[in-house]
mmCIF file of C-alpha atoms in Angstrom:
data_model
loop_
_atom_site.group_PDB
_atom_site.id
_atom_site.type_symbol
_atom_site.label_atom_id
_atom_site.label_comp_id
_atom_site.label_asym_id
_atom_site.label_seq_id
_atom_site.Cartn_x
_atom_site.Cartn_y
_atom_site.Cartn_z
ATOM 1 C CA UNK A 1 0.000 0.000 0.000
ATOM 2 C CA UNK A 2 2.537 2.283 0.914
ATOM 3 C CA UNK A 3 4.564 1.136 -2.655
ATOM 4 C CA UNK A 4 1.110 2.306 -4.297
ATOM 5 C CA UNK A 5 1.172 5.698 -2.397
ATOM 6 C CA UNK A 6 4.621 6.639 -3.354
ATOM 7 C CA UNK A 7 3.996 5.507 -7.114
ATOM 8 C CA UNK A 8 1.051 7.505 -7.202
ATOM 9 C CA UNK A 9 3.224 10.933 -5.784
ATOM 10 C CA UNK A 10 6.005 10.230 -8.192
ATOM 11 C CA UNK A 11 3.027 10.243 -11.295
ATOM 12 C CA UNK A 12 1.690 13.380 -10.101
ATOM 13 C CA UNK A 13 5.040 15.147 -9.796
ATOM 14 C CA UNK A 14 5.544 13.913 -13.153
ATOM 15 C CA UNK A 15 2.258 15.289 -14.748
ATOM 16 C CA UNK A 16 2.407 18.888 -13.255
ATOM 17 C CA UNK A 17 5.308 20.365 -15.444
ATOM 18 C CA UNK A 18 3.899 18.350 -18.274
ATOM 19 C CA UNK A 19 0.692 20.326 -18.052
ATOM 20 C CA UNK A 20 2.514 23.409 -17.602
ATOM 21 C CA UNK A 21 5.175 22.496 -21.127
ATOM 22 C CA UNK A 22 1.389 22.151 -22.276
ATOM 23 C CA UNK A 23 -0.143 25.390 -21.378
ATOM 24 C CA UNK A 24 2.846 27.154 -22.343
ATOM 25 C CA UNK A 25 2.557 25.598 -25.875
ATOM 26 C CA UNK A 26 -1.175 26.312 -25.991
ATOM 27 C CA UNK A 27 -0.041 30.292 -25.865
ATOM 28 C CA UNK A 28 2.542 30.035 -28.257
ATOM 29 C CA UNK A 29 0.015 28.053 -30.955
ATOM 30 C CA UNK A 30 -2.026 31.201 -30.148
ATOM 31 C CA UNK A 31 0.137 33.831 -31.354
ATOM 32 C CA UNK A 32 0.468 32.102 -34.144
ATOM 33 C CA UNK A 33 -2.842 31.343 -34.878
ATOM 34 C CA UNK A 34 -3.685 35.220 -34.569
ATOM 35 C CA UNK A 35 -0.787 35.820 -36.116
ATOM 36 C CA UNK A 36 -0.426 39.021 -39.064
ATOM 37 C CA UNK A 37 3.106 39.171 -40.846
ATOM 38 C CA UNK A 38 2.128 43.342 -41.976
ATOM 39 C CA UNK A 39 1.356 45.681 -40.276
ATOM 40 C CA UNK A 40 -0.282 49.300 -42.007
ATOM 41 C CA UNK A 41 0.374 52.774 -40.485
ATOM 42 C CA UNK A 42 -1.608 55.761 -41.524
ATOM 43 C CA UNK A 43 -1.969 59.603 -40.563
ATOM 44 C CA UNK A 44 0.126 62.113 -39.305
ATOM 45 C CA UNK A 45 3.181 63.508 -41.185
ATOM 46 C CA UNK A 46 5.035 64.810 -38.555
ATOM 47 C CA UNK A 47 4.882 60.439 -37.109
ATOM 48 C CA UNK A 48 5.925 59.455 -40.170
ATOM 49 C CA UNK A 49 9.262 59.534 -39.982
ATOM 50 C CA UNK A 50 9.197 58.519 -36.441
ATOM 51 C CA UNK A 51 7.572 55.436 -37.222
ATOM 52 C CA UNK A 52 9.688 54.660 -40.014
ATOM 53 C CA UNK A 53 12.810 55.635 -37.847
ATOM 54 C CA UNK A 54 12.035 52.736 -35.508
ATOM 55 C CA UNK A 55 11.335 50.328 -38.212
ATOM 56 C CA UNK A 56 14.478 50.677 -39.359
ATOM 57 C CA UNK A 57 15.793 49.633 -35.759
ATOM 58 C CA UNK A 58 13.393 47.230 -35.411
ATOM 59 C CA UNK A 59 15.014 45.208 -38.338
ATOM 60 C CA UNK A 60 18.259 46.329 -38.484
ATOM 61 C CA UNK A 61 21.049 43.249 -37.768
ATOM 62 C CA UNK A 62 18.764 41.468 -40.644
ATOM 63 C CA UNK A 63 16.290 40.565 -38.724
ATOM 64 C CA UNK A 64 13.855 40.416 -42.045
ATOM 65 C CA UNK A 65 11.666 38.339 -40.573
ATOM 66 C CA UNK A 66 9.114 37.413 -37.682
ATOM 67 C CA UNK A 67 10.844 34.707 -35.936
ATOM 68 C CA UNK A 68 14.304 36.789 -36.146
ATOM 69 C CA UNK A 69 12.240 39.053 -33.212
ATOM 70 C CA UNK A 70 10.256 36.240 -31.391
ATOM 71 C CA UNK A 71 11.651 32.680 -31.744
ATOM 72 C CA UNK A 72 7.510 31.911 -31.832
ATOM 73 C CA UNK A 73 6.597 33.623 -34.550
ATOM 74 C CA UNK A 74 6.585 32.007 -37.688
ATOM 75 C CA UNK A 75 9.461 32.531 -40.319
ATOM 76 C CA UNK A 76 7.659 35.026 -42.554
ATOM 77 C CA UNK A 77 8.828 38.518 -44.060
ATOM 78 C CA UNK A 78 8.428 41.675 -41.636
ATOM 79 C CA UNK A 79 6.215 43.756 -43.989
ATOM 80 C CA UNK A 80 5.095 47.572 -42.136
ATOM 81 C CA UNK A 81 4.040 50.435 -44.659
ATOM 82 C CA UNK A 82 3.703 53.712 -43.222
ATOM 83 C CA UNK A 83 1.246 56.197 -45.207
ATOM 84 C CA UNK A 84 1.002 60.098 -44.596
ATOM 85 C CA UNK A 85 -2.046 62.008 -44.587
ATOM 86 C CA UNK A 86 -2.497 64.057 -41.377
ATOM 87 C CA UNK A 87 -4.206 63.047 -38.285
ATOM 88 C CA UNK A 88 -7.420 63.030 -39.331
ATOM 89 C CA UNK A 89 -6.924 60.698 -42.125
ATOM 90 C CA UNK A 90 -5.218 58.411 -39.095
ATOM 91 C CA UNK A 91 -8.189 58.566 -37.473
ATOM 92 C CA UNK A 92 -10.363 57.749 -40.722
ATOM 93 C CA UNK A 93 -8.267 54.875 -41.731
ATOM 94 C CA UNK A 94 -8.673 53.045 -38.621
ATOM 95 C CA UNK A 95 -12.456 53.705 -38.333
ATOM 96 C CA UNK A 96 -12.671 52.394 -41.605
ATOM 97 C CA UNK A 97 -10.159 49.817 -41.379
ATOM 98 C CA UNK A 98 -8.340 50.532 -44.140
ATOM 99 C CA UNK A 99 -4.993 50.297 -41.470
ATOM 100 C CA UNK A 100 -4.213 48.812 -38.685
ATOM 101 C CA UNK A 101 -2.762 51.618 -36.771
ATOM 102 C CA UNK A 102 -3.568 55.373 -36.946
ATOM 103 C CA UNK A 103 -0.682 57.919 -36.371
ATOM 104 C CA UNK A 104 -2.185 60.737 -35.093
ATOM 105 C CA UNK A 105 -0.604 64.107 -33.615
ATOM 106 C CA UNK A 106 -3.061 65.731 -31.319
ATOM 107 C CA UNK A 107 -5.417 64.826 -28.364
ATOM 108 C CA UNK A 108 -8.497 62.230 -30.064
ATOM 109 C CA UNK A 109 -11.785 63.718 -28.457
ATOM 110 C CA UNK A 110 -14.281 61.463 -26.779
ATOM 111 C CA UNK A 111 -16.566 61.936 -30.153
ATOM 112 C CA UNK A 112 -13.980 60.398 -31.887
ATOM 113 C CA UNK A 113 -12.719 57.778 -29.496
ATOM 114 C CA UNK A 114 -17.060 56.860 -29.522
ATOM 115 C CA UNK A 115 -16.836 56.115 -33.365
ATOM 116 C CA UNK A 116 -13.973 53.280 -32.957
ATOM 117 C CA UNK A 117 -15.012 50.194 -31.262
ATOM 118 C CA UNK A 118 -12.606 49.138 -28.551
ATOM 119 C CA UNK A 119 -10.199 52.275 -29.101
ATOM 120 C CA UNK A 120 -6.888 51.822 -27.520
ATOM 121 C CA UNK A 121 -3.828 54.617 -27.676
ATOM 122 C CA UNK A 122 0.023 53.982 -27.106
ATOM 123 C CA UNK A 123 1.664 57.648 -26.449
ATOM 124 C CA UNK A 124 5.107 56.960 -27.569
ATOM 125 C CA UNK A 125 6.116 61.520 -27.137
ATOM 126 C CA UNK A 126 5.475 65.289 -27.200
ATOM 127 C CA UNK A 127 5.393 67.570 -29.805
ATOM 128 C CA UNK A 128 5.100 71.330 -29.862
ATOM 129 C CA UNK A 129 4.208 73.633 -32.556
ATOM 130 C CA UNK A 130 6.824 76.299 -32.070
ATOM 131 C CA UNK A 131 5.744 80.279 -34.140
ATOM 132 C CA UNK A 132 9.175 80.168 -36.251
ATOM 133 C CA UNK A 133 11.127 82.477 -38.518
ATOM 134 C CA UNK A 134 13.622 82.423 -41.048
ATOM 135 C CA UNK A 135 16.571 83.372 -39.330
ATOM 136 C CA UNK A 136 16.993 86.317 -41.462
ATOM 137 C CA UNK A 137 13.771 88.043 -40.350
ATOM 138 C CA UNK A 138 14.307 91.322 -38.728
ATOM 139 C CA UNK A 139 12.002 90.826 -36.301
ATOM 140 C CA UNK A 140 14.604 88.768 -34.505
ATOM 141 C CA UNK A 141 16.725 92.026 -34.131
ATOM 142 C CA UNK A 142 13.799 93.671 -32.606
ATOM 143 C CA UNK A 143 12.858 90.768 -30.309
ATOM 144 C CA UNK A 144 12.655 86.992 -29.580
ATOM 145 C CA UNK A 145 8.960 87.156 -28.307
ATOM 146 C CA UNK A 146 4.897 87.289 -29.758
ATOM 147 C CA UNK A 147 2.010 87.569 -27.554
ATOM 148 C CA UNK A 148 -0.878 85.530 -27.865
ATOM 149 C CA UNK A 149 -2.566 88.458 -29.212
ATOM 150 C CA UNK A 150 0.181 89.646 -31.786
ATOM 151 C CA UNK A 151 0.279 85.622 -33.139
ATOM 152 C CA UNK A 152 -3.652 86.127 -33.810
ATOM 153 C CA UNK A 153 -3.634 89.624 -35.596
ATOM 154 C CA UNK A 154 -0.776 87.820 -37.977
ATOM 155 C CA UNK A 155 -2.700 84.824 -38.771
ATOM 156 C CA UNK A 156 -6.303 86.512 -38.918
ATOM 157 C CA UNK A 157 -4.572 88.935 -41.728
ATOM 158 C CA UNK A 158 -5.186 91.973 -38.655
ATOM 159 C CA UNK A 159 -1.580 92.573 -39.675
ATOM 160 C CA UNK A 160 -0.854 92.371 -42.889
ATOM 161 C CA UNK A 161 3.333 93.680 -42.767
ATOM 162 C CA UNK A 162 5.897 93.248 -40.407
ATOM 163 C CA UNK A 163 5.788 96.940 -39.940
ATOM 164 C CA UNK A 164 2.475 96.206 -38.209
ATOM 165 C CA UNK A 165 3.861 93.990 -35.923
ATOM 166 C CA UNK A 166 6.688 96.689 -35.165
ATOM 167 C CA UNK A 167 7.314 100.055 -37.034
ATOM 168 C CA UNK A 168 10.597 99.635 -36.877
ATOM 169 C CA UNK A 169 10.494 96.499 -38.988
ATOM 170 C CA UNK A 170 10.362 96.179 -42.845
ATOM 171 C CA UNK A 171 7.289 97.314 -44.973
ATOM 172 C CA UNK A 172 7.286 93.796 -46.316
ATOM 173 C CA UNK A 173 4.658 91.181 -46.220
ATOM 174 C CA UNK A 174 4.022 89.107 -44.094
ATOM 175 C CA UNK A 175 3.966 85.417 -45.107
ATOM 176 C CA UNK A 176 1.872 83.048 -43.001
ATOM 177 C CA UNK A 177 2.566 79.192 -43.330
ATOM 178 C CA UNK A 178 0.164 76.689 -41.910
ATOM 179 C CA UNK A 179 -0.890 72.957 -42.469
ATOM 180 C CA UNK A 180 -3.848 72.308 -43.923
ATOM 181 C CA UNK A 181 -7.137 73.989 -42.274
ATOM 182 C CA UNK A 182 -8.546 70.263 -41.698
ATOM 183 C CA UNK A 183 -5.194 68.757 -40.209
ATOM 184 C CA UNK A 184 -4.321 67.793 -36.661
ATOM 185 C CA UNK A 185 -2.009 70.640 -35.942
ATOM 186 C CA UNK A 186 -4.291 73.432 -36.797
ATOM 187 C CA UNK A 187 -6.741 72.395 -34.758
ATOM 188 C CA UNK A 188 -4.520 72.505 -32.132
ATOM 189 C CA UNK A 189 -3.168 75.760 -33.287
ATOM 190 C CA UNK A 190 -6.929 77.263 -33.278
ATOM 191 C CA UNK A 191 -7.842 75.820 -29.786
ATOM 192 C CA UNK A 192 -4.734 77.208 -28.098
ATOM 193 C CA UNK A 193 -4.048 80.009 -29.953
ATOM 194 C CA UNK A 194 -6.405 81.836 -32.248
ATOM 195 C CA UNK A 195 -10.111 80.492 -30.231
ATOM 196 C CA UNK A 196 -12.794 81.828 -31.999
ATOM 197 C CA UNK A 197 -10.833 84.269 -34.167
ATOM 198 C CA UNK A 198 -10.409 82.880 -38.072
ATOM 199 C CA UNK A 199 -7.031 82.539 -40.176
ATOM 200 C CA UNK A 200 -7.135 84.541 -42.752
ATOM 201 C CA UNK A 201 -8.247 82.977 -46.272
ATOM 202 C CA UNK A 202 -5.274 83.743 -48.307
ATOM 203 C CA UNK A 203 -2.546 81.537 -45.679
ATOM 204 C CA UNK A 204 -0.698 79.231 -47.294
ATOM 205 C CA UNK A 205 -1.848 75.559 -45.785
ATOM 206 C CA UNK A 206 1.312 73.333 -46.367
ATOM 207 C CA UNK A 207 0.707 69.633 -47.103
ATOM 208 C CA UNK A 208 2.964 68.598 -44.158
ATOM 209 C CA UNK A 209 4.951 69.821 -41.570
ATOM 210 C CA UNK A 210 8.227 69.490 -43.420
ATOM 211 C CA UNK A 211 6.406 71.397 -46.469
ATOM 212 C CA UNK A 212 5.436 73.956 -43.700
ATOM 213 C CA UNK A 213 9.221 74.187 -42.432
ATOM 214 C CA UNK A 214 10.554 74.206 -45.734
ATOM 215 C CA UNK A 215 8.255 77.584 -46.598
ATOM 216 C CA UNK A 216 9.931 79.525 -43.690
ATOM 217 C CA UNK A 217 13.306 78.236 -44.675
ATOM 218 C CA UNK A 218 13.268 79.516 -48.015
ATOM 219 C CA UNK A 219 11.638 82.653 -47.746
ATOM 220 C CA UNK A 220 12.847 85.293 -44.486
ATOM 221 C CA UNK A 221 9.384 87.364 -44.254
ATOM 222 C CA UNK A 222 7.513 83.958 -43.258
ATOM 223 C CA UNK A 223 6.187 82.418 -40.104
ATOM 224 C CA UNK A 224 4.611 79.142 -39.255
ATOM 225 C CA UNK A 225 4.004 76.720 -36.381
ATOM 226 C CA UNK A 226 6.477 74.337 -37.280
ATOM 227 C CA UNK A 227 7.105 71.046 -34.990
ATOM 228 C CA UNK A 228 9.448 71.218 -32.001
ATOM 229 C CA UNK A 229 10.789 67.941 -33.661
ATOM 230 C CA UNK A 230 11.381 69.801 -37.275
ATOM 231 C CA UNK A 231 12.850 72.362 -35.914
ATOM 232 C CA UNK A 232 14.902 70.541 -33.850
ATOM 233 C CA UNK A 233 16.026 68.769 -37.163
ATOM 234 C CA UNK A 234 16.676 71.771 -38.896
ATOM 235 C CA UNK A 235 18.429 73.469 -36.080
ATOM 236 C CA UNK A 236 19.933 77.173 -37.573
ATOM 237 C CA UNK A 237 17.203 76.805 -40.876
ATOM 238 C CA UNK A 238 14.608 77.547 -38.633
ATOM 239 C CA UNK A 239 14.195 80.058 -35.669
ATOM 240 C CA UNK A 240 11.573 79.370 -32.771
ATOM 241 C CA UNK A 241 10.332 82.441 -30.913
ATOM 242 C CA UNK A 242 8.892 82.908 -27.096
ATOM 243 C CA UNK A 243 4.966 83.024 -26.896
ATOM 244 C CA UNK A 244 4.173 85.352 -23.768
ATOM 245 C CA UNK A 245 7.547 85.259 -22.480
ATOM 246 C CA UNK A 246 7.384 81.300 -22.692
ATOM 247 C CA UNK A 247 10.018 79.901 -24.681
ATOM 248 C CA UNK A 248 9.090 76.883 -26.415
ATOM 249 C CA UNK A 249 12.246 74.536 -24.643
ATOM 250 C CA UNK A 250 12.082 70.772 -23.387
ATOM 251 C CA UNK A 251 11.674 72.010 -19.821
ATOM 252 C CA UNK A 252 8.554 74.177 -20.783
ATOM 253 C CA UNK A 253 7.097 71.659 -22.954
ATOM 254 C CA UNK A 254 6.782 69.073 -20.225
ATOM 255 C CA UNK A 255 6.004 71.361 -17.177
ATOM 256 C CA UNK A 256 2.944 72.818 -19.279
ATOM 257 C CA UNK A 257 3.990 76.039 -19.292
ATOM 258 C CA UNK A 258 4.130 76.347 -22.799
ATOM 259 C CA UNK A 259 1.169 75.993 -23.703
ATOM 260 C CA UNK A 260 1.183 74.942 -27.487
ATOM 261 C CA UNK A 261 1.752 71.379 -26.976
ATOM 262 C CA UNK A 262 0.443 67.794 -28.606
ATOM 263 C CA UNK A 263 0.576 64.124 -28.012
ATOM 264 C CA UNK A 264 2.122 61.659 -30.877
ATOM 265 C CA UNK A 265 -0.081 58.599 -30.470
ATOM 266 C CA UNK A 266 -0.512 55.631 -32.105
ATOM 267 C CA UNK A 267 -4.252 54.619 -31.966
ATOM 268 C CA UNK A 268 -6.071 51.385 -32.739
ATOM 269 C CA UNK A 269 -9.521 49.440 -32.838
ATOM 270 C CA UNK A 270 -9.385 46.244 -30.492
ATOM 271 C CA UNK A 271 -6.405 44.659 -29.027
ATOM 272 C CA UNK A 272 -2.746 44.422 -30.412
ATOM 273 C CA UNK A 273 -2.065 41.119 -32.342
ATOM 274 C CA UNK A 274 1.249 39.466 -31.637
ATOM 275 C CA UNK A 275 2.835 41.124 -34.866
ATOM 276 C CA UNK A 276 1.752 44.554 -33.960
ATOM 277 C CA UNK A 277 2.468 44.287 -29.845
ATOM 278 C CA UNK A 278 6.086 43.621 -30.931
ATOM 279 C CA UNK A 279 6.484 46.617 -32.722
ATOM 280 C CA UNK A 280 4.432 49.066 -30.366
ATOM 281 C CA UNK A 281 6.541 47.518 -27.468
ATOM 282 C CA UNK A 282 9.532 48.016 -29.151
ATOM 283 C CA UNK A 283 8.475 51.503 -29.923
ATOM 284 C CA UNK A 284 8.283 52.161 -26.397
ATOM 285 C CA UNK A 285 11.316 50.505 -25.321
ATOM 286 C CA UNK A 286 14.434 52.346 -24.387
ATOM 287 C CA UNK A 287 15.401 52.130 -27.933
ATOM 288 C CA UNK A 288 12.489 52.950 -29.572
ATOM 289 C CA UNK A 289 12.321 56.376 -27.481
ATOM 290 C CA UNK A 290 16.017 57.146 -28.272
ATOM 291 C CA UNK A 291 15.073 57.113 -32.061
ATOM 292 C CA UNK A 292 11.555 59.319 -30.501
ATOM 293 C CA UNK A 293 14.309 61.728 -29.336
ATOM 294 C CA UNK A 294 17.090 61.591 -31.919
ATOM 295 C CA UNK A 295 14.142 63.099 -34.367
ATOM 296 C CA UNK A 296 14.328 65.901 -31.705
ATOM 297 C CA UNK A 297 10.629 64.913 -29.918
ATOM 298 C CA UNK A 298 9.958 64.430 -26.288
ATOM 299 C CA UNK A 299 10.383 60.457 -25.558
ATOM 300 C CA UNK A 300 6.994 59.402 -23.209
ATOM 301 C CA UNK A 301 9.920 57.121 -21.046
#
């Protein structure tokens, strides 16, 4: 009897990591199972890059394909496009699943965040839309700083020189550079800055925020809000300027006190699939935030 007992003990001990070796086999048939070996990014232009940044970490040390990142994946080609198209058309692609992930650079409101079923949002930074000159404006002689009020009589065409802004400055006009009236960033632009008051109808709406930077670099008597990021990549090409006293700096971005600030999100219907956790996780991994912060954003970590 007591032979019995002890055979019976040494079964069980047996069985227990067997079901476990089981179970953990169950999970990894799973991911497979669920498995997608492309993933599609659409939306903002200023993420683009960002994105693509990371993908090229992500598979760098020819890691081509699936397995190469998770021994459980199966051995099939890493595929990720990345289209641009603002943040709305982020939103819109992932409403009407036409991607997998949205890129979008702004806060998504709750009316929004309603029409996608299950909505989920990885913040991988902070942007800022800095009011930026060519470095050879004048107006930089004069001063480094706009107030709130001076930024809205520029865009709403209340001044239409730079002698306007300052008599002292040149009789020339005044060249105002934004994104397109529709996009992510001028909504943010028009919550924070301008309210209720209208841009004027003759601005030039840029197709994307490089576009917009590229504008001010080649002509001196323009102004935009470019990205903290682009300017940060175009250090010397473009010059950011203080809004009330608030210069638009790392330090002021993250304490709130400037106040022209926006989240770069990736956004998405449901859960993750294996394929697509990888890469967001990656994303927000140390060395996906270096590349975040190499392209001169705010890293989330």
């Amino acid at each position: 009897m007591l032979k019995m007992k002890k055979l019976n003990a040494l079964l069980l001990a047996g069985l227990i990591p067997m079901s476990l070796i089981f179970t953990g086999c169950g999970n990894s048939k799973d991911q497979v199972k669920d498995f997608k070996s492309e993933i599609s990014f659409a939306g903002s232009s200023t993420l683009v890059p960002v994105i693509d940044g990371i993908k090229e970490d992500f598979t760098k040390d020819g890691k081509t394909t699936w397995n190469k990142i998770n021994k459980d994946f199966p051995d099939k080609e890493i595929k990720i496009t990345i289209t641009s198209g603002g943040s709305g058309e982020g939103l819109k692609a992932v409403i009407d699943k036409t991607a997998d992930l949205g890129l979008v650079s702004r806060e998504v409101t709750k009316e929004e965040k309603a029409k996608i079923k299950d909505y989920k949002e990885f913040k991988l930074g902070t942007d800022a839309l800095t009011l930026s000159v060519n470095p050879k404006n004048k107006i930089l002689k004069k001063t480094d700083n706009l107030s709130t009020e001076q930024i809205k009589n520029i865009f709403s065409g209340k001044y239409q020189y730079w002698s306007d802004v300052d008599k002292s400055l040149p009789h020339k006009k005044i060249v105002v550079v934004t994104r397109d009236l529709s996009g992510g960033a001028h909504k943010v632009f028009q919550k924070t800055v301008m309210k209720d008051t209208k841009v004027k109808k003759d601005v030039i709406q840029a197709p994307s925020m490089g576009a917009l930077a590229s504008k001010i670099m080649e002509n001196e008597y323009a102004i935009g809000y470019a990205s903290y990021g682009v300017v940060n990549q175009n250090k010397g090409k473009l010059v950011p300027i203080k809004v009330d006293g608030i210069e638009p700096n790392k330090k002021n971005i993250v304490d709130g006190k400037y106040k022209i600030t926006r989240p770069l999100l990736i956004i998405k219907s449901g859960d993750l699939n294996p394929s697509e956790k990888a890469f967001v996780d990656f994303s927000l991994s140390d060395k996906g935030q270096k590349i975040v912060e190499k392209l001169g954003f705010i890293p989330e970590k």
